[in-house]
Short mmCIF file of C-alpha atoms and ligand atoms in Angstrom, two decimals:
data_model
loop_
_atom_site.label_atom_id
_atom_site.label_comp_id
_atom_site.label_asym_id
_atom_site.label_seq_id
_atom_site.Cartn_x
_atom_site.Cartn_y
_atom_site.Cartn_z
CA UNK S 140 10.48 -21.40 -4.69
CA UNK S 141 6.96 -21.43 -5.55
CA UNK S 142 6.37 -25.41 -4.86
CA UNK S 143 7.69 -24.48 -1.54
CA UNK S 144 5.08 -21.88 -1.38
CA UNK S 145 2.39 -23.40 -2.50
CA UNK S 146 2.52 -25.72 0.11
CA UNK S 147 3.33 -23.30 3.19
CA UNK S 148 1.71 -20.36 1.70
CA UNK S 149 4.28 -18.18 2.41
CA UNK S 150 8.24 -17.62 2.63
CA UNK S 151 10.55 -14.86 3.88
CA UNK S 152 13.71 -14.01 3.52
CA UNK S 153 16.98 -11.97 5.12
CA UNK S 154 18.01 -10.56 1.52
CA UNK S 155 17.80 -7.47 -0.43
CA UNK S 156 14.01 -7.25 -1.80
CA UNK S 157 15.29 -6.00 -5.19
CA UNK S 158 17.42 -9.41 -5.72
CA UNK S 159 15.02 -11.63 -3.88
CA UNK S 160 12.48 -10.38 -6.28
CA UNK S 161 14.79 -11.92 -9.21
CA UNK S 162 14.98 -14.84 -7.67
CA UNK S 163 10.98 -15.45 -8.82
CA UNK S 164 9.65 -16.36 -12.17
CA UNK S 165 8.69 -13.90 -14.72
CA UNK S 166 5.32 -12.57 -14.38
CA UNK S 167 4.47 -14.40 -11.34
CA UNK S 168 3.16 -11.91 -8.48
CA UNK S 169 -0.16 -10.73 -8.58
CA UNK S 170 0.83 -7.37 -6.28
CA UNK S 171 3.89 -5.38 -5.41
CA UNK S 172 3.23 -3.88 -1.93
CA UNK S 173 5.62 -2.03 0.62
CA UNK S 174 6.98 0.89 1.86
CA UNK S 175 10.53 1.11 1.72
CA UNK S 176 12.99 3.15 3.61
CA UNK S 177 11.31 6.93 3.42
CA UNK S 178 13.44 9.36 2.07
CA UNK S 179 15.77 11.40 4.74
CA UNK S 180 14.53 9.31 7.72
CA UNK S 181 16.96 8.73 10.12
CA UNK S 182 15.91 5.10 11.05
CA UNK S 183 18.15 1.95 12.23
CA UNK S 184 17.92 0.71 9.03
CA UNK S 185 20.02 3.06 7.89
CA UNK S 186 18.98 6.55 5.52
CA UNK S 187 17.89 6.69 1.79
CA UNK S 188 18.68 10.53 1.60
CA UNK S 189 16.36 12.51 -1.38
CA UNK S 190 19.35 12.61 -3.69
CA UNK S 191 20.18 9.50 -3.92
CA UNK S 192 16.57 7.71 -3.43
CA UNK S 193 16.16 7.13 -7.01
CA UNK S 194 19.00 5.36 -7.59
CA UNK S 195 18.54 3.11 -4.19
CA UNK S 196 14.78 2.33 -5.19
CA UNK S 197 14.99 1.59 -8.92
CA UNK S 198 16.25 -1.87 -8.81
CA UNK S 199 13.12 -2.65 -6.86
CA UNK S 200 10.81 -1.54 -9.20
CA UNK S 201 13.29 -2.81 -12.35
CA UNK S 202 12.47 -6.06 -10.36
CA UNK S 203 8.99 -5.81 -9.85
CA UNK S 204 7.90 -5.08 -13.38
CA UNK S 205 9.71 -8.01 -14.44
CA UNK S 206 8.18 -10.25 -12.19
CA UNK S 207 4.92 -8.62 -12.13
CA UNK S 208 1.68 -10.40 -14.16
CA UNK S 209 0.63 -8.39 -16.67
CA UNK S 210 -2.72 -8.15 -14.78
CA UNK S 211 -0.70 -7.08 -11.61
CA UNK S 212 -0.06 -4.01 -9.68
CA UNK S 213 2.48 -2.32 -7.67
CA UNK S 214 1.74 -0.24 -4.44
CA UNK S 215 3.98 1.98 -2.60
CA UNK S 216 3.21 3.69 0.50
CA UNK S 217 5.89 6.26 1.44
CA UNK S 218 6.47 9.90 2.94
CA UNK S 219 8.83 12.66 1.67
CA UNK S 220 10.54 13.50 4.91
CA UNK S 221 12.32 16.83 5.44
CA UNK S 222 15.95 17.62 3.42
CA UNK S 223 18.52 17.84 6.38
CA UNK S 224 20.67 21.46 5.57
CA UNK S 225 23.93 22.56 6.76
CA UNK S 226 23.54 23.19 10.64
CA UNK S 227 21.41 20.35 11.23
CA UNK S 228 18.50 22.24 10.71
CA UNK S 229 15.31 20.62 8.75
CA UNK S 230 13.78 22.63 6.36
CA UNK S 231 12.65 21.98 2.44
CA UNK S 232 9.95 19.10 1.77
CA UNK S 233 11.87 16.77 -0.57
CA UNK S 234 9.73 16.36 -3.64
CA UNK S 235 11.26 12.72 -4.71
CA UNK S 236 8.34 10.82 -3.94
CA UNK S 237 6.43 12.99 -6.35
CA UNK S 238 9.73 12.54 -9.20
CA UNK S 239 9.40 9.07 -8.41
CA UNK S 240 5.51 9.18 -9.27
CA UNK S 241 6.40 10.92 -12.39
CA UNK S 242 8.99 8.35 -13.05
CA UNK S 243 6.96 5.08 -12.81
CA UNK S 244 5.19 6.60 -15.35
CA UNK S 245 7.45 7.64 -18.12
CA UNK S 246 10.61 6.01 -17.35
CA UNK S 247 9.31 2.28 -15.99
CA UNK S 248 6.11 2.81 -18.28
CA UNK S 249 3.92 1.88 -15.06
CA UNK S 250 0.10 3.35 -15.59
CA UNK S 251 -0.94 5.30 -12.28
CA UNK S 252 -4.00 4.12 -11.37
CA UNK S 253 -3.86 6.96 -8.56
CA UNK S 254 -1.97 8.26 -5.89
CA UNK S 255 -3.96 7.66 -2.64
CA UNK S 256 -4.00 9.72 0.26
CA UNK S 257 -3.70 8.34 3.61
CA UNK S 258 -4.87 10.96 6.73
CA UNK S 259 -3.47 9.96 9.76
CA UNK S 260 -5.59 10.38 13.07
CA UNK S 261 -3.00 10.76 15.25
CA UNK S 262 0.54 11.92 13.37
CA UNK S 263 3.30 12.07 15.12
CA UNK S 264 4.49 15.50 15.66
CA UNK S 265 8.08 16.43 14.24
CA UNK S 266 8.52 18.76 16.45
CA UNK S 267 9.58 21.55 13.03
CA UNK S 268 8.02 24.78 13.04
CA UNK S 269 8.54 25.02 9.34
CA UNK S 270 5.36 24.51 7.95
CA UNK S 271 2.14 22.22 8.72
CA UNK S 272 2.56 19.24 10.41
CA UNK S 273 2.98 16.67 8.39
CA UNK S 274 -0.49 14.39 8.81
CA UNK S 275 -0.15 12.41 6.16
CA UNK S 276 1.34 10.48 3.35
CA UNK S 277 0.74 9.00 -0.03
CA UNK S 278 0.39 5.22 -2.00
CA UNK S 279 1.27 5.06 -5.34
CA UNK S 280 -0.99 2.94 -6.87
CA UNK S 281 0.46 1.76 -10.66
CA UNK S 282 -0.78 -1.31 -13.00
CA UNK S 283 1.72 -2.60 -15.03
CA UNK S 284 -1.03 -2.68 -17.98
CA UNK S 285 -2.76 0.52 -19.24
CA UNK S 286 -6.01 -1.52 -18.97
CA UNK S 287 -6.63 -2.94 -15.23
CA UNK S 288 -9.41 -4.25 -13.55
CA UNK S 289 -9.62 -3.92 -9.88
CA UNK S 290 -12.65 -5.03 -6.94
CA UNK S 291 -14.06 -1.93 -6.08
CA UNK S 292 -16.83 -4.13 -4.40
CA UNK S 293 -14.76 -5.95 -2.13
CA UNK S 294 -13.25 -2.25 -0.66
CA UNK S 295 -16.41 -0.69 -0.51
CA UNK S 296 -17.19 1.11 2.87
CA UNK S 297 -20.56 2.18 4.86
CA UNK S 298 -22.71 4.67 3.51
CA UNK S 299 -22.99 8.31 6.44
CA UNK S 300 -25.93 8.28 7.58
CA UNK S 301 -26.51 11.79 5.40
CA UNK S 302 -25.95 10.02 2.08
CA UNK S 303 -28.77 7.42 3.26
CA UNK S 304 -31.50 9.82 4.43
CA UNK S 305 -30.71 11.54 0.81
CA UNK S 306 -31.22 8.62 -1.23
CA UNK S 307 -34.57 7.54 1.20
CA UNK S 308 -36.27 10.99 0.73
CA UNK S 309 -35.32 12.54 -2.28
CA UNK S 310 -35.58 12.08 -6.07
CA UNK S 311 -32.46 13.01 -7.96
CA UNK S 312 -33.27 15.21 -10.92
CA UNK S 313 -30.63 15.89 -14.04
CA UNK S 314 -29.71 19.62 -13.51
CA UNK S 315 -30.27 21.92 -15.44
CA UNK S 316 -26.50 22.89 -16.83
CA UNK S 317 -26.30 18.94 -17.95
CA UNK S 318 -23.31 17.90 -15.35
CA UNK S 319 -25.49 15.31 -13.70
CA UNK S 320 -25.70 11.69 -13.04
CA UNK S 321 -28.92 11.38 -13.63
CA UNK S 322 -31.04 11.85 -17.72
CA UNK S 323 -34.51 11.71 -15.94
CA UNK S 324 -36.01 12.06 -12.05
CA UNK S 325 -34.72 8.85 -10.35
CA UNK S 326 -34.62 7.68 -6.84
CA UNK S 327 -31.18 6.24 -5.68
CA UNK S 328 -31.25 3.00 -4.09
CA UNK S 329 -27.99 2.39 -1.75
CA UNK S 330 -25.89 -0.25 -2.93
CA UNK S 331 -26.30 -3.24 -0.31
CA UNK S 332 -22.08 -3.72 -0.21
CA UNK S 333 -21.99 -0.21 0.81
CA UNK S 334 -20.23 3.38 -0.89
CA UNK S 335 -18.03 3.35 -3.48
CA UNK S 336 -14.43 3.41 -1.93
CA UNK S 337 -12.93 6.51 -1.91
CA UNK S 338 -9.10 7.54 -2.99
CA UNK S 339 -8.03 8.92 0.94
CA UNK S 340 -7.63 6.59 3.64
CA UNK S 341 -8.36 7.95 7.48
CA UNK S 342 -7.33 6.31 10.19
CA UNK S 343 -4.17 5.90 13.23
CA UNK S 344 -1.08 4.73 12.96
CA UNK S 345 0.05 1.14 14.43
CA UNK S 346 -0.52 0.78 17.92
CA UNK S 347 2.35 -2.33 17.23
CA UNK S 348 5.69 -0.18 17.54
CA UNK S 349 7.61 -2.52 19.58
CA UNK S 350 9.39 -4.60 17.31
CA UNK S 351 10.40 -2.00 14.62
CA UNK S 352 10.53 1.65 13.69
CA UNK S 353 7.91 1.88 11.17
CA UNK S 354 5.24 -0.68 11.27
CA UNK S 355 2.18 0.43 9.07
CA UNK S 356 -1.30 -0.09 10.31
CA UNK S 357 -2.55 -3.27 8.67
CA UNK S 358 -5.51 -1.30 6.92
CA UNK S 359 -3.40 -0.03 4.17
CA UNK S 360 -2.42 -3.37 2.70
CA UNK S 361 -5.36 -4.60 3.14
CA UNK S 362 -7.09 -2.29 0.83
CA UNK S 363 -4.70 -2.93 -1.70
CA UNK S 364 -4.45 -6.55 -1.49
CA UNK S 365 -8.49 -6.79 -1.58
CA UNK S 366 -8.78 -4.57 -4.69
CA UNK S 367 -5.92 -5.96 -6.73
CA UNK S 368 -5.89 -9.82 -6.06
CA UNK S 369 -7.87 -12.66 -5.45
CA UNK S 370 -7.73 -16.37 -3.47
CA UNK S 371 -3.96 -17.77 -3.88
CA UNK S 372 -2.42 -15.14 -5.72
CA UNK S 373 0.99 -14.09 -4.88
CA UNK S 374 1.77 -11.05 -2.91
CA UNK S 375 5.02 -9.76 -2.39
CA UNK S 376 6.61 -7.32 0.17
CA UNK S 377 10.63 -6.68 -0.62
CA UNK S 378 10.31 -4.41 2.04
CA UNK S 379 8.61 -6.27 4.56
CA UNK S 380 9.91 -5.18 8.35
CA UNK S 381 7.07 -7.46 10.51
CA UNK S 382 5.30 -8.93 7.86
CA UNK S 383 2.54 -6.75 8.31
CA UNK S 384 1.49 -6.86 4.65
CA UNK S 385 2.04 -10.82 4.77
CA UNK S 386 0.00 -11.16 7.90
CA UNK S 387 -3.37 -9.33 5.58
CA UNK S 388 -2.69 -11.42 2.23
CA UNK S 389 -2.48 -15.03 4.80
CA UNK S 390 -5.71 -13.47 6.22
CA UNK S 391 -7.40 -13.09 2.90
CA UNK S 392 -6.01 -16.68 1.48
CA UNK S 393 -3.28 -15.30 -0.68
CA UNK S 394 0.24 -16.42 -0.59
CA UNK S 395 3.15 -14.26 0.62
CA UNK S 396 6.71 -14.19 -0.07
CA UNK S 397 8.55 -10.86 1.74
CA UNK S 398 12.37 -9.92 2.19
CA UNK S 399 14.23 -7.85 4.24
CA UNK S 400 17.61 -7.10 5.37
CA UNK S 401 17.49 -7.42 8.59
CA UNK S 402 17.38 -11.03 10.71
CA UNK S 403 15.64 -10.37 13.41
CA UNK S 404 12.97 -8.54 11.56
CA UNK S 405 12.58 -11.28 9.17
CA UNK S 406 12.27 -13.83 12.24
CA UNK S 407 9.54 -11.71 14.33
CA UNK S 408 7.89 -11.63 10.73
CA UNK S 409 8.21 -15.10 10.57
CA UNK S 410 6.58 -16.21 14.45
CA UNK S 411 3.64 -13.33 12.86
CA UNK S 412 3.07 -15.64 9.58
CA UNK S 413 2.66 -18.73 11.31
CA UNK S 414 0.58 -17.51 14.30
CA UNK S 415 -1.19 -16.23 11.75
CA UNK S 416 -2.03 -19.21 10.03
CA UNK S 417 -1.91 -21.61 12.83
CA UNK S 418 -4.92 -18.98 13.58
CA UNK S 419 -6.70 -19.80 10.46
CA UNK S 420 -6.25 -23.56 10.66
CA UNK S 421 -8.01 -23.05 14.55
CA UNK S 422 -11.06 -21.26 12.96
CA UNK S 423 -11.51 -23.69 10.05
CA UNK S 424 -11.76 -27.05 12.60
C1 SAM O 245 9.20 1.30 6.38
S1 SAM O 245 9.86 -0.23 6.87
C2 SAM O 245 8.59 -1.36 6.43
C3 SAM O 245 7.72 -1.73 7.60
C4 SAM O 245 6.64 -2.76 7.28
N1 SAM O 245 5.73 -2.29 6.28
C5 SAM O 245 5.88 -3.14 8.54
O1 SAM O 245 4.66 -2.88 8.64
O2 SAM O 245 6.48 -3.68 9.47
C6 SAM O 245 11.10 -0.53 5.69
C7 SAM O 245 11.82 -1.84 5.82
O3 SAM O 245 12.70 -2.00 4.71
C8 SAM O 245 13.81 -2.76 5.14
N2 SAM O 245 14.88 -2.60 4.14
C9 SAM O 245 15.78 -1.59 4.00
N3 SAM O 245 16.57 -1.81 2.94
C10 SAM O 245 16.15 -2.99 2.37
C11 SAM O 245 16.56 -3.76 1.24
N4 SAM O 245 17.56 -3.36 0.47
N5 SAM O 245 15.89 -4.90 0.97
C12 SAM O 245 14.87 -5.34 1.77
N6 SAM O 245 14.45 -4.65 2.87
C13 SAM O 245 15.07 -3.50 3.14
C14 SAM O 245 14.11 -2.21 6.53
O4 SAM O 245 14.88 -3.12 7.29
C15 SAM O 245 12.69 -1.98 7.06
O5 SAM O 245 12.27 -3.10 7.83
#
């Protein structure tokens, strides 16, 4: 599969992501990204209810720490939807993405590198009045080694215009208690590639939801993708719906493989991939 790959850059596939994942050489994918089925979401792909979401995600990430580089990471983005009671009615927040957290750790031996926060502008409402609305949800961010090294650089974001006028007019001093990052009276200069990233993610959800229930906006893999990998590593989405994650890692010049059950998803994401590329091909000539 990968001499295919290296030549088109990318392949996709109508399978199960857990067993197309075998299908790939040991140690051989740079990052793990996707967001599977959320738990209790009634979608027409069909439900992965809280009880039994451990069970239906495990081969997955059985699969991806096989196939994983030792240098490589796995990223899932995923909300704990409401438990569905006798009635009908909607009540307790499932807690299975945070078991499965707790799991990656001590059961896969994954090490969290952290659990990210994404904010959404512009949730949409569910309508409950049970508690909050629900505004956002989380990416578990795990190495497969205890020592990683990611590109904080290339995800680093503009400075507010506060910070700057701070670091123009003032000199930091150490404080007094000793919790300081500064030992004597400094001035700050601002880094020229911008803040240091920051662990929550703002921003609306896809404008693209013609094609398929859940597309994610194509921010969130690119964060990942950025930090984790570099030029012509593999990236690999066993959940992949419209290929938004392999549209991002064709963008940055990775390669892409992605599964999914479904044919006609796996055909839109297909016409996406090319376009894509035939895009990049126009802008190079
Ligand atoms: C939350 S959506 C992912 C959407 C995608 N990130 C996007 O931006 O379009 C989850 C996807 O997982 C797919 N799926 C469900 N079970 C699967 C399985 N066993 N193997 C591969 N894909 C599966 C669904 O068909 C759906 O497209």
């Amino acid at each position: 599969m990968l001499e295919t790959l290296a030549e088109k850059k990318y392949i996709v596939k109508c399978m199960d992501g857990a067993e197309g994942m075998l299908l790939l050489p040991d140690s051989s994918i740079k990052l793990v990204y996707g967001s599977p089925p959320y738990p209790n979401a009634e979608r027409n792909y069909g439900v992965w209810k809280s009880d039994e979401y451990i069970s239906k995600i495990s081969p997955f990430i059985n699969a991806a720490k096989l196939k994983l580089r030792e240098d490589g990471f796995i990223v899932i983005n995923v909300k704990a939807n409401r438990e569905r009671h006798k009635g009908g009615r909607c009540t307790t927040r499932s807690l299975v993405v945070e078991k499965l957290a707790i799991m990656m750790e001590e059961e896969w031996g994954l090490s969290c590198v952290d659990i990210e926060i994404w904010v959404k502008d512009n949730p949409v409402s569910t309508g409950l009045r049970v508690a909050c609305q629900d505004a956002y949800e989380q990416n578990l961010w795990f190495s497969k080694s205890p020592s990683w090294k990611i590109n904080l650089d290339a995800i680093r974001r503009p400075y507010s215009e506060t910070t700057l006028s701070k670091y123009e007019n003032n000199e930091f001093k150490p404080r007094a208690n000793g919790v300081s990052y500064v030992r004597k009276n400094k001035r700050i200069q601002a880094n020229p590639l911008g803040a240091l990233p920051q662990n929550v993610i703002r921003g609306p959800v896809s404008a693209r939801q013609d094609l398929h229930q859940a597309i994610q906006p194509s921010y969130l893999p690119n964060k990942y993708i950025k930090a984790t990998t570099q030029e012509g590593d593999l990236v690999v989405d066993p959940w992949m719906g419209t290929g938004t994650t392999g549209i991002e890692a064709l963008k940055l010049r990775r390669t892409f493989i992605g599964f999914d059950i479904y044919q006609e998803y796996v055909k839109n994401a297909e016409t996406a991939l090319l376009k894509t590329l035939e895009g990049l091909r126009d802008d190079e000539e």
